[in-house]
């Protein structure tokens, strides 16, 4: 069976990044046939009023400028749709996700494309996929009261229909880096391929 993975790295650090190292190990472990790469160090635009207006204009009624404005967002949506698995490398910055990852989420979570509204509330449209999220933090323990990253990411994944979400955490690295990395590496080895 062929497998396509969308590999997203959100760390601002391109060298020496723990989350990038972990996500690379996960990619290696999965041995996917196709890997779509999205590095968020290349800044994504933030949602603007013009973008929102374009997004809520019916597709057939959009003018050229609106289609152009939504072009990158459309590409991000297609990357997520094409993937069987999303592998996201994310550091915890100031107790939450980096702004670059939030920008990706804002551009990719689109009504009618990745979720829809029903009489029972929102329904994710990217069902049948899984997400493996490699988390690194210096002082924040994953799952603690001050971790505003992992719960948010689990919720967002579920919101777009991805309910099979696994975390590989190298957390509280400043307290005991060796133990944190050993736990993360064990979690990677235990991943189903």
Short mmCIF file of N, CA and C in Angstrom, two decimals:
data_model
loop_
_atom_site.label_atom_id
_atom_site.label_comp_id
_atom_site.label_asym_id
_atom_site.label_seq_id
_atom_site.Cartn_x
_atom_site.Cartn_y
_atom_site.Cartn_z
N UNK A 1 0.84 -1.19 0.00
CA UNK A 1 0.00 0.00 0.00
C UNK A 1 0.88 1.25 0.00
N UNK A 2 0.60 2.17 -0.89
CA UNK A 2 1.40 3.40 -0.95
C UNK A 2 0.94 4.36 0.14
N UNK A 3 1.87 5.18 0.59
CA UNK A 3 1.56 6.14 1.63
C UNK A 3 2.16 7.50 1.27
N UNK A 4 1.33 8.53 1.43
CA UNK A 4 1.78 9.90 1.23
C UNK A 4 1.77 10.61 2.57
N UNK A 5 2.86 11.29 2.89
CA UNK A 5 2.99 12.02 4.15
C UNK A 5 3.19 13.50 3.85
N UNK A 6 2.46 14.33 4.57
CA UNK A 6 2.71 15.77 4.56
C UNK A 6 3.59 16.06 5.77
N UNK A 7 4.81 16.53 5.52
CA UNK A 7 5.79 16.82 6.58
C UNK A 7 5.89 18.33 6.76
N UNK A 8 5.46 18.78 7.92
CA UNK A 8 5.45 20.21 8.25
C UNK A 8 6.42 20.45 9.40
N UNK A 9 7.30 21.43 9.23
CA UNK A 9 8.18 21.85 10.32
C UNK A 9 7.88 23.30 10.66
N UNK A 10 7.64 23.56 11.94
CA UNK A 10 7.25 24.91 12.37
C UNK A 10 8.32 25.64 13.17
N UNK A 11 9.43 24.98 13.45
CA UNK A 11 10.48 25.64 14.23
C UNK A 11 11.13 26.76 13.41
N UNK A 12 11.37 27.87 14.06
CA UNK A 12 12.09 28.97 13.42
C UNK A 12 13.56 28.61 13.23
N UNK A 13 14.04 27.66 14.01
CA UNK A 13 15.43 27.23 13.91
C UNK A 13 15.56 26.17 12.82
N UNK A 14 16.45 26.39 11.88
CA UNK A 14 16.68 25.39 10.85
C UNK A 14 17.84 24.46 11.21
N UNK A 15 18.70 24.89 12.11
CA UNK A 15 19.82 24.08 12.58
C UNK A 15 19.67 23.84 14.08
N UNK A 16 19.86 22.61 14.50
CA UNK A 16 19.84 22.30 15.93
C UNK A 16 18.45 22.28 16.53
N UNK A 17 17.41 22.20 15.72
CA UNK A 17 16.04 22.17 16.22
C UNK A 17 15.66 20.76 16.65
N UNK A 18 15.22 20.62 17.89
CA UNK A 18 14.80 19.31 18.38
C UNK A 18 13.54 18.83 17.67
N UNK A 19 12.56 19.72 17.47
CA UNK A 19 11.32 19.28 16.81
C UNK A 19 11.58 18.87 15.36
N UNK A 20 12.48 19.56 14.68
CA UNK A 20 12.84 19.17 13.30
C UNK A 20 13.53 17.81 13.29
N UNK A 21 14.42 17.60 14.25
CA UNK A 21 15.11 16.31 14.34
C UNK A 21 14.13 15.17 14.59
N UNK A 22 13.17 15.40 15.47
CA UNK A 22 12.18 14.36 15.77
C UNK A 22 11.28 14.09 14.57
N UNK A 23 10.82 15.16 13.91
CA UNK A 23 9.93 14.95 12.77
C UNK A 23 10.67 14.22 11.64
N UNK A 24 11.95 14.51 11.46
CA UNK A 24 12.76 13.80 10.45
C UNK A 24 12.87 12.31 10.79
N UNK A 25 13.05 11.99 12.07
CA UNK A 25 13.11 10.58 12.48
C UNK A 25 11.78 9.88 12.24
N UNK A 26 10.69 10.61 12.45
CA UNK A 26 9.36 10.02 12.21
C UNK A 26 9.19 9.73 10.71
N UNK A 27 9.60 10.68 9.88
CA UNK A 27 9.52 10.49 8.43
C UNK A 27 10.33 9.25 8.03
N UNK A 28 11.52 9.13 8.57
CA UNK A 28 12.37 7.98 8.28
C UNK A 28 11.68 6.68 8.72
N UNK A 29 11.08 6.71 9.90
CA UNK A 29 10.40 5.52 10.44
C UNK A 29 9.23 5.12 9.55
N UNK A 30 8.47 6.09 9.05
CA UNK A 30 7.28 5.79 8.24
C UNK A 30 7.64 5.25 6.86
N UNK A 31 8.82 5.64 6.34
CA UNK A 31 9.28 5.16 5.04
C UNK A 31 8.19 5.30 3.97
N UNK A 32 7.63 6.49 3.88
CA UNK A 32 6.53 6.76 2.94
C UNK A 32 7.00 6.75 1.50
N UNK A 33 6.07 6.46 0.62
CA UNK A 33 6.38 6.49 -0.81
C UNK A 33 6.56 7.92 -1.30
N UNK A 34 5.73 8.82 -0.78
CA UNK A 34 5.76 10.23 -1.19
C UNK A 34 5.74 11.10 0.06
N UNK A 35 6.63 12.09 0.11
CA UNK A 35 6.64 13.06 1.20
C UNK A 35 6.48 14.45 0.60
N UNK A 36 5.42 15.12 1.01
CA UNK A 36 5.19 16.51 0.63
C UNK A 36 5.79 17.35 1.74
N UNK A 37 6.69 18.25 1.41
CA UNK A 37 7.43 19.02 2.42
C UNK A 37 6.90 20.44 2.50
N UNK A 38 6.62 20.89 3.72
CA UNK A 38 6.17 22.28 3.95
C UNK A 38 6.96 22.81 5.14
N UNK A 39 7.92 23.67 4.87
CA UNK A 39 8.74 24.28 5.92
C UNK A 39 8.17 25.67 6.20
N UNK A 40 7.76 25.88 7.41
CA UNK A 40 7.09 27.14 7.76
C UNK A 40 8.04 28.27 8.12
N UNK A 41 9.36 28.07 7.91
CA UNK A 41 10.27 29.21 8.09
C UNK A 41 10.06 30.22 6.97
N UNK A 42 9.57 29.75 5.83
CA UNK A 42 9.15 30.67 4.77
C UNK A 42 7.79 31.20 5.19
N UNK A 43 7.77 32.42 5.64
CA UNK A 43 6.58 32.98 6.29
C UNK A 43 5.34 32.87 5.42
N UNK A 44 4.27 32.42 6.05
CA UNK A 44 2.96 32.40 5.40
C UNK A 44 2.25 33.71 5.73
N UNK A 45 1.44 34.19 4.82
CA UNK A 45 0.70 35.43 5.12
C UNK A 45 -0.36 35.18 6.18
N UNK A 46 -0.68 36.22 6.89
CA UNK A 46 -1.77 36.13 7.86
C UNK A 46 -3.09 36.43 7.15
N UNK A 47 -4.16 35.92 7.74
CA UNK A 47 -5.49 36.18 7.20
C UNK A 47 -5.78 37.67 7.32
N UNK A 48 -6.32 38.23 6.24
CA UNK A 48 -6.67 39.65 6.20
C UNK A 48 -8.15 39.78 5.85
N UNK A 49 -8.67 41.00 5.90
CA UNK A 49 -10.06 41.22 5.53
C UNK A 49 -10.29 40.84 4.07
N UNK A 50 -9.36 41.19 3.18
CA UNK A 50 -9.51 40.83 1.77
C UNK A 50 -9.53 39.31 1.58
N UNK A 51 -8.68 38.60 2.33
CA UNK A 51 -8.64 37.14 2.25
C UNK A 51 -9.97 36.56 2.71
N UNK A 52 -10.48 37.06 3.83
CA UNK A 52 -11.76 36.57 4.35
C UNK A 52 -12.88 36.82 3.33
N UNK A 53 -12.90 38.01 2.75
CA UNK A 53 -13.93 38.31 1.75
C UNK A 53 -13.81 37.38 0.54
N UNK A 54 -12.60 37.11 0.11
CA UNK A 54 -12.39 36.18 -1.02
C UNK A 54 -12.84 34.77 -0.65
N UNK A 55 -12.49 34.34 0.56
CA UNK A 55 -12.83 33.00 1.01
C UNK A 55 -14.34 32.79 1.07
N UNK A 56 -15.07 33.81 1.46
CA UNK A 56 -16.52 33.67 1.60
C UNK A 56 -17.29 34.08 0.35
N UNK A 57 -16.58 34.43 -0.70
CA UNK A 57 -17.21 34.64 -2.00
C UNK A 57 -17.33 33.28 -2.67
N UNK A 58 -18.51 32.90 -3.17
CA UNK A 58 -18.63 31.60 -3.85
C UNK A 58 -17.55 31.47 -4.93
N UNK A 59 -16.98 30.28 -5.05
CA UNK A 59 -15.84 30.04 -5.95
C UNK A 59 -16.12 30.53 -7.37
N UNK A 60 -17.31 30.30 -7.87
CA UNK A 60 -17.62 30.72 -9.24
C UNK A 60 -17.74 32.23 -9.40
N UNK A 61 -17.89 32.94 -8.29
CA UNK A 61 -18.04 34.40 -8.34
C UNK A 61 -16.76 35.15 -8.04
N UNK A 62 -15.69 34.45 -7.72
CA UNK A 62 -14.43 35.12 -7.37
C UNK A 62 -13.79 35.73 -8.61
N UNK A 63 -13.26 36.94 -8.41
CA UNK A 63 -12.52 37.56 -9.52
C UNK A 63 -11.07 37.06 -9.48
N UNK A 64 -10.28 37.48 -10.45
CA UNK A 64 -8.90 37.01 -10.57
C UNK A 64 -8.08 37.35 -9.33
N UNK A 65 -8.28 38.55 -8.78
CA UNK A 65 -7.52 38.96 -7.60
C UNK A 65 -7.87 38.08 -6.40
N UNK A 66 -9.15 37.72 -6.25
CA UNK A 66 -9.56 36.86 -5.14
C UNK A 66 -9.00 35.45 -5.31
N UNK A 67 -9.04 34.93 -6.54
CA UNK A 67 -8.47 33.60 -6.78
C UNK A 67 -6.98 33.60 -6.48
N UNK A 68 -6.30 34.66 -6.87
CA UNK A 68 -4.88 34.78 -6.61
C UNK A 68 -4.61 34.86 -5.10
N UNK A 69 -5.43 35.60 -4.40
CA UNK A 69 -5.28 35.76 -2.96
C UNK A 69 -5.44 34.43 -2.22
N UNK A 70 -6.30 33.57 -2.74
CA UNK A 70 -6.55 32.27 -2.11
C UNK A 70 -5.65 31.16 -2.65
N UNK A 71 -4.79 31.47 -3.60
CA UNK A 71 -3.96 30.46 -4.26
C UNK A 71 -3.11 29.64 -3.30
N UNK A 72 -2.39 30.29 -2.41
CA UNK A 72 -1.55 29.57 -1.46
C UNK A 72 -2.41 28.73 -0.52
N UNK A 73 -3.50 29.29 -0.04
CA UNK A 73 -4.40 28.56 0.83
C UNK A 73 -4.93 27.31 0.13
N UNK A 74 -5.32 27.46 -1.13
CA UNK A 74 -5.80 26.31 -1.90
C UNK A 74 -4.71 25.23 -1.98
N UNK A 75 -3.47 25.65 -2.16
CA UNK A 75 -2.35 24.70 -2.24
C UNK A 75 -2.17 23.98 -0.90
N UNK A 76 -2.26 24.70 0.21
CA UNK A 76 -2.12 24.09 1.54
C UNK A 76 -3.22 23.07 1.78
N UNK A 77 -4.43 23.40 1.37
CA UNK A 77 -5.56 22.48 1.51
C UNK A 77 -5.30 21.22 0.69
N UNK A 78 -4.86 21.39 -0.55
CA UNK A 78 -4.60 20.23 -1.42
C UNK A 78 -3.49 19.34 -0.85
N UNK A 79 -2.47 19.95 -0.24
CA UNK A 79 -1.41 19.15 0.38
C UNK A 79 -1.96 18.29 1.50
N UNK A 80 -2.83 18.87 2.34
CA UNK A 80 -3.43 18.12 3.44
C UNK A 80 -4.35 17.03 2.92
N UNK A 81 -5.12 17.33 1.88
CA UNK A 81 -6.02 16.34 1.31
C UNK A 81 -5.25 15.16 0.70
N UNK A 82 -4.10 15.44 0.09
CA UNK A 82 -3.32 14.41 -0.60
C UNK A 82 -2.63 13.45 0.37
N UNK A 83 -2.45 13.87 1.61
CA UNK A 83 -1.69 13.09 2.57
C UNK A 83 -2.54 12.05 3.28
N UNK A 84 -1.93 10.90 3.53
CA UNK A 84 -2.53 9.89 4.40
C UNK A 84 -2.20 10.21 5.86
N UNK A 85 -1.00 10.76 6.06
CA UNK A 85 -0.50 11.09 7.40
C UNK A 85 0.11 12.48 7.37
N UNK A 86 -0.17 13.27 8.41
CA UNK A 86 0.49 14.55 8.60
C UNK A 86 1.51 14.36 9.71
N UNK A 87 2.75 14.74 9.45
CA UNK A 87 3.80 14.73 10.48
C UNK A 87 4.17 16.19 10.70
N UNK A 88 3.96 16.66 11.93
CA UNK A 88 4.17 18.07 12.23
C UNK A 88 5.22 18.18 13.33
N UNK A 89 6.30 18.87 13.03
CA UNK A 89 7.33 19.17 14.03
C UNK A 89 7.04 20.54 14.60
N UNK A 90 6.80 20.60 15.91
CA UNK A 90 6.38 21.87 16.51
C UNK A 90 7.07 22.11 17.85
N UNK A 91 7.77 23.22 17.96
CA UNK A 91 8.28 23.61 19.27
C UNK A 91 7.17 24.35 20.02
N UNK A 92 7.25 24.33 21.32
CA UNK A 92 6.33 25.13 22.12
C UNK A 92 7.03 26.45 22.39
N UNK A 93 6.46 27.52 21.86
CA UNK A 93 6.97 28.87 22.10
C UNK A 93 6.01 29.59 23.04
N UNK A 94 6.52 30.01 24.17
CA UNK A 94 5.68 30.77 25.12
C UNK A 94 4.37 30.05 25.40
N UNK A 95 4.47 28.73 25.63
CA UNK A 95 3.36 27.87 26.05
C UNK A 95 2.39 27.49 24.95
N UNK A 96 2.63 27.88 23.70
CA UNK A 96 1.69 27.62 22.62
C UNK A 96 2.46 27.31 21.33
N UNK A 97 1.70 27.20 20.23
CA UNK A 97 2.32 26.91 18.93
C UNK A 97 2.94 28.18 18.36
N UNK A 98 3.97 28.03 17.52
CA UNK A 98 4.55 29.21 16.86
C UNK A 98 3.53 29.89 15.95
N UNK A 99 3.70 31.18 15.74
CA UNK A 99 2.79 31.95 14.88
C UNK A 99 2.76 31.38 13.47
N UNK A 100 3.88 30.83 13.00
CA UNK A 100 3.91 30.27 11.65
C UNK A 100 2.96 29.09 11.51
N UNK A 101 2.84 28.26 12.54
CA UNK A 101 1.92 27.12 12.49
C UNK A 101 0.48 27.60 12.60
N UNK A 102 0.25 28.62 13.41
CA UNK A 102 -1.10 29.19 13.50
C UNK A 102 -1.51 29.77 12.16
N UNK A 103 -0.59 30.40 11.44
CA UNK A 103 -0.90 30.94 10.10
C UNK A 103 -1.26 29.80 9.15
N UNK A 104 -0.52 28.69 9.21
CA UNK A 104 -0.83 27.52 8.37
C UNK A 104 -2.24 27.03 8.67
N UNK A 105 -2.56 26.90 9.95
CA UNK A 105 -3.89 26.43 10.35
C UNK A 105 -4.97 27.37 9.82
N UNK A 106 -4.76 28.68 9.98
CA UNK A 106 -5.76 29.66 9.53
C UNK A 106 -5.99 29.58 8.03
N UNK A 107 -4.94 29.31 7.26
CA UNK A 107 -5.07 29.25 5.80
C UNK A 107 -5.62 27.90 5.33
N UNK A 108 -5.45 26.86 6.13
CA UNK A 108 -5.84 25.52 5.72
C UNK A 108 -7.22 25.11 6.22
N UNK A 109 -7.65 25.62 7.36
CA UNK A 109 -8.97 25.26 7.91
C UNK A 109 -10.03 26.13 7.24
N UNK A 110 -10.64 25.58 6.19
CA UNK A 110 -11.58 26.36 5.39
C UNK A 110 -12.90 25.63 5.23
N UNK A 111 -13.96 26.36 5.52
CA UNK A 111 -15.31 25.80 5.41
C UNK A 111 -15.56 25.35 3.98
N UNK A 112 -16.12 24.16 3.85
CA UNK A 112 -16.42 23.60 2.54
C UNK A 112 -15.26 22.84 1.94
N UNK A 113 -14.04 23.03 2.46
CA UNK A 113 -12.86 22.33 1.93
C UNK A 113 -12.28 21.34 2.94
N UNK A 114 -12.08 21.79 4.17
CA UNK A 114 -11.53 20.89 5.19
C UNK A 114 -12.51 20.65 6.35
N UNK A 115 -13.56 21.43 6.42
CA UNK A 115 -14.64 21.18 7.37
C UNK A 115 -15.91 21.79 6.81
N UNK A 116 -17.04 21.35 7.36
CA UNK A 116 -18.33 21.91 6.95
C UNK A 116 -19.18 22.12 8.19
N UNK A 117 -20.18 22.96 8.06
CA UNK A 117 -21.14 23.16 9.14
C UNK A 117 -22.36 22.32 8.85
N UNK A 118 -22.81 21.59 9.86
CA UNK A 118 -24.00 20.76 9.73
C UNK A 118 -24.98 21.17 10.82
N UNK A 119 -26.15 20.57 10.80
CA UNK A 119 -27.14 20.87 11.84
C UNK A 119 -26.66 20.41 13.21
N UNK A 120 -25.67 19.51 13.23
CA UNK A 120 -25.09 19.03 14.49
C UNK A 120 -23.78 19.72 14.85
N UNK A 121 -23.44 20.78 14.11
CA UNK A 121 -22.20 21.50 14.37
C UNK A 121 -21.18 21.22 13.29
N UNK A 122 -19.93 21.68 13.49
CA UNK A 122 -18.89 21.48 12.48
C UNK A 122 -18.55 20.00 12.30
N UNK A 123 -18.22 19.64 11.06
CA UNK A 123 -17.80 18.28 10.75
C UNK A 123 -16.55 18.35 9.89
N UNK A 124 -15.51 17.65 10.32
CA UNK A 124 -14.26 17.61 9.57
C UNK A 124 -14.39 16.81 8.29
N UNK A 125 -13.72 17.25 7.25
CA UNK A 125 -13.80 16.60 5.95
C UNK A 125 -12.55 15.79 5.59
N UNK A 126 -11.54 15.81 6.46
CA UNK A 126 -10.30 15.08 6.17
C UNK A 126 -10.23 13.79 6.98
N UNK A 127 -11.31 13.04 6.95
CA UNK A 127 -11.39 11.81 7.74
C UNK A 127 -10.50 10.72 7.15
N UNK A 128 -10.15 9.75 8.01
CA UNK A 128 -9.36 8.61 7.57
C UNK A 128 -7.87 8.87 7.50
N UNK A 129 -7.43 9.99 8.00
CA UNK A 129 -6.00 10.32 8.04
C UNK A 129 -5.51 10.25 9.47
N UNK A 130 -4.20 10.29 9.63
CA UNK A 130 -3.66 10.39 10.99
C UNK A 130 -2.66 11.52 11.04
N UNK A 131 -2.42 11.99 12.25
CA UNK A 131 -1.43 13.03 12.48
C UNK A 131 -0.48 12.55 13.57
N UNK A 132 0.81 12.75 13.31
CA UNK A 132 1.85 12.47 14.30
C UNK A 132 2.55 13.80 14.54
N UNK A 133 2.49 14.27 15.77
CA UNK A 133 3.00 15.60 16.08
C UNK A 133 4.19 15.47 17.02
N UNK A 134 5.34 15.91 16.53
CA UNK A 134 6.58 15.89 17.31
C UNK A 134 6.71 17.23 18.03
N UNK A 135 6.67 17.19 19.34
CA UNK A 135 6.66 18.40 20.16
C UNK A 135 7.97 18.50 20.94
N UNK A 136 8.55 19.69 20.95
CA UNK A 136 9.74 19.95 21.76
C UNK A 136 9.49 21.19 22.62
N UNK A 137 9.93 21.12 23.85
CA UNK A 137 9.81 22.30 24.73
C UNK A 137 10.96 22.32 25.71
N UNK A 138 11.36 23.53 26.04
CA UNK A 138 12.43 23.68 27.01
C UNK A 138 11.96 23.48 28.43
N UNK A 139 10.80 24.06 28.76
CA UNK A 139 10.34 23.99 30.14
C UNK A 139 8.91 23.53 30.32
N UNK A 140 8.12 23.58 29.27
CA UNK A 140 6.71 23.21 29.38
C UNK A 140 6.55 21.70 29.27
N UNK A 141 5.91 21.11 30.25
CA UNK A 141 5.64 19.68 30.20
C UNK A 141 4.36 19.46 29.41
N UNK A 142 4.41 18.58 28.41
CA UNK A 142 3.24 18.28 27.58
C UNK A 142 2.13 17.72 28.48
N UNK A 143 0.94 18.26 28.29
CA UNK A 143 -0.22 17.83 29.08
C UNK A 143 -0.40 18.59 30.38
N UNK A 144 0.53 19.47 30.70
CA UNK A 144 0.42 20.24 31.94
C UNK A 144 -0.55 21.40 31.76
N UNK A 145 -0.86 22.06 32.85
CA UNK A 145 -1.78 23.20 32.81
C UNK A 145 -1.26 24.36 31.97
N UNK A 146 0.06 24.42 31.75
CA UNK A 146 0.62 25.53 30.98
C UNK A 146 0.93 25.14 29.52
N UNK A 147 0.52 23.93 29.13
CA UNK A 147 0.69 23.48 27.74
C UNK A 147 -0.57 23.86 26.95
N UNK A 148 -0.48 24.94 26.21
CA UNK A 148 -1.60 25.39 25.39
C UNK A 148 -1.40 25.00 23.92
N UNK A 149 -0.41 24.15 23.66
CA UNK A 149 -0.11 23.74 22.29
C UNK A 149 -0.76 22.42 21.92
N UNK A 150 -0.54 21.38 22.72
CA UNK A 150 -0.97 20.05 22.29
C UNK A 150 -2.49 19.89 22.31
N UNK A 151 -3.16 20.42 23.29
CA UNK A 151 -4.63 20.34 23.31
C UNK A 151 -5.23 21.08 22.12
N UNK A 152 -4.65 22.23 21.81
CA UNK A 152 -5.10 23.02 20.66
C UNK A 152 -4.91 22.24 19.36
N UNK A 153 -3.72 21.63 19.20
CA UNK A 153 -3.45 20.88 17.98
C UNK A 153 -4.35 19.66 17.85
N UNK A 154 -4.60 18.95 18.95
CA UNK A 154 -5.52 17.81 18.91
C UNK A 154 -6.92 18.29 18.49
N UNK A 155 -7.34 19.43 19.05
CA UNK A 155 -8.67 19.96 18.71
C UNK A 155 -8.74 20.35 17.24
N UNK A 156 -7.75 21.07 16.74
CA UNK A 156 -7.74 21.50 15.33
C UNK A 156 -7.74 20.30 14.40
N UNK A 157 -6.93 19.30 14.71
CA UNK A 157 -6.92 18.09 13.86
C UNK A 157 -8.30 17.46 13.84
N UNK A 158 -8.94 17.32 14.99
CA UNK A 158 -10.28 16.76 15.05
C UNK A 158 -11.30 17.61 14.32
N UNK A 159 -11.13 18.90 14.41
CA UNK A 159 -12.04 19.85 13.75
C UNK A 159 -12.04 19.64 12.23
N UNK A 160 -10.88 19.31 11.66
CA UNK A 160 -10.81 19.07 10.22
C UNK A 160 -10.99 17.58 9.89
N UNK A 161 -11.28 16.75 10.90
CA UNK A 161 -11.62 15.36 10.66
C UNK A 161 -10.56 14.34 11.00
N UNK A 162 -9.40 14.79 11.47
CA UNK A 162 -8.31 13.86 11.79
C UNK A 162 -8.37 13.56 13.29
N UNK A 163 -8.89 12.38 13.62
CA UNK A 163 -9.05 12.02 15.03
C UNK A 163 -7.97 11.07 15.54
N UNK A 164 -7.20 10.49 14.63
CA UNK A 164 -6.07 9.63 15.01
C UNK A 164 -4.85 10.54 15.13
N UNK A 165 -4.62 11.04 16.35
CA UNK A 165 -3.55 12.00 16.60
C UNK A 165 -2.62 11.43 17.67
N UNK A 166 -1.34 11.35 17.34
CA UNK A 166 -0.34 10.87 18.28
C UNK A 166 0.70 11.96 18.50
N UNK A 167 1.17 12.06 19.73
CA UNK A 167 2.22 13.01 20.07
C UNK A 167 3.50 12.28 20.43
N UNK A 168 4.60 12.78 19.91
CA UNK A 168 5.93 12.34 20.30
C UNK A 168 6.54 13.56 20.97
N UNK A 169 6.79 13.46 22.27
CA UNK A 169 7.20 14.65 23.02
C UNK A 169 8.61 14.53 23.59
N UNK A 170 9.38 15.57 23.33
CA UNK A 170 10.64 15.79 24.03
C UNK A 170 10.40 17.08 24.80
N UNK A 171 9.77 16.92 25.96
CA UNK A 171 9.33 18.08 26.72
C UNK A 171 10.18 18.31 27.96
N UNK A 172 10.14 19.53 28.46
CA UNK A 172 10.94 19.93 29.63
C UNK A 172 12.41 19.57 29.42
N UNK A 173 12.92 19.87 28.23
CA UNK A 173 14.30 19.53 27.88
C UNK A 173 15.32 20.19 28.81
N UNK A 174 15.00 21.35 29.32
CA UNK A 174 15.96 22.05 30.18
C UNK A 174 16.12 21.36 31.53
N UNK A 175 15.14 20.56 31.92
CA UNK A 175 15.23 19.84 33.19
C UNK A 175 16.07 18.58 33.06
N UNK A 176 15.84 17.80 31.99
CA UNK A 176 16.59 16.56 31.78
C UNK A 176 16.50 16.19 30.31
N UNK A 177 17.41 16.74 29.52
CA UNK A 177 17.39 16.55 28.07
C UNK A 177 17.57 15.09 27.67
N UNK A 178 18.46 14.38 28.35
CA UNK A 178 18.71 12.98 27.98
C UNK A 178 17.45 12.14 28.17
N UNK A 179 16.77 12.31 29.29
CA UNK A 179 15.55 11.53 29.55
C UNK A 179 14.44 11.92 28.57
N UNK A 180 14.32 13.21 28.28
CA UNK A 180 13.28 13.67 27.35
C UNK A 180 13.51 13.08 25.96
N UNK A 181 14.74 13.08 25.50
CA UNK A 181 15.04 12.54 24.17
C UNK A 181 14.87 11.02 24.14
N UNK A 182 15.22 10.37 25.23
CA UNK A 182 15.05 8.91 25.29
C UNK A 182 13.57 8.55 25.18
N UNK A 183 12.70 9.30 25.89
CA UNK A 183 11.25 9.05 25.81
C UNK A 183 10.75 9.28 24.39
N UNK A 184 11.19 10.37 23.77
CA UNK A 184 10.75 10.69 22.41
C UNK A 184 11.20 9.63 21.41
N UNK A 185 12.45 9.22 21.52
CA UNK A 185 12.96 8.20 20.59
C UNK A 185 12.25 6.87 20.77
N UNK A 186 11.91 6.51 22.00
CA UNK A 186 11.14 5.29 22.25
C UNK A 186 9.76 5.38 21.63
N UNK A 187 9.14 6.56 21.73
CA UNK A 187 7.81 6.75 21.14
C UNK A 187 7.87 6.62 19.62
N UNK A 188 8.94 7.12 19.01
CA UNK A 188 9.10 6.99 17.55
C UNK A 188 9.24 5.53 17.16
N UNK A 189 10.06 4.78 17.91
CA UNK A 189 10.25 3.37 17.60
C UNK A 189 8.96 2.58 17.73
N UNK A 190 8.06 3.03 18.60
CA UNK A 190 6.79 2.33 18.84
C UNK A 190 5.71 2.69 17.82
N UNK A 191 5.96 3.68 16.97
CA UNK A 191 4.94 4.09 16.00
C UNK A 191 4.63 2.98 15.01
N UNK A 192 3.36 2.81 14.73
CA UNK A 192 2.96 1.88 13.68
C UNK A 192 3.29 2.49 12.32
N UNK A 193 3.78 1.69 11.41
CA UNK A 193 4.14 2.22 10.08
C UNK A 193 3.12 1.87 9.03
#
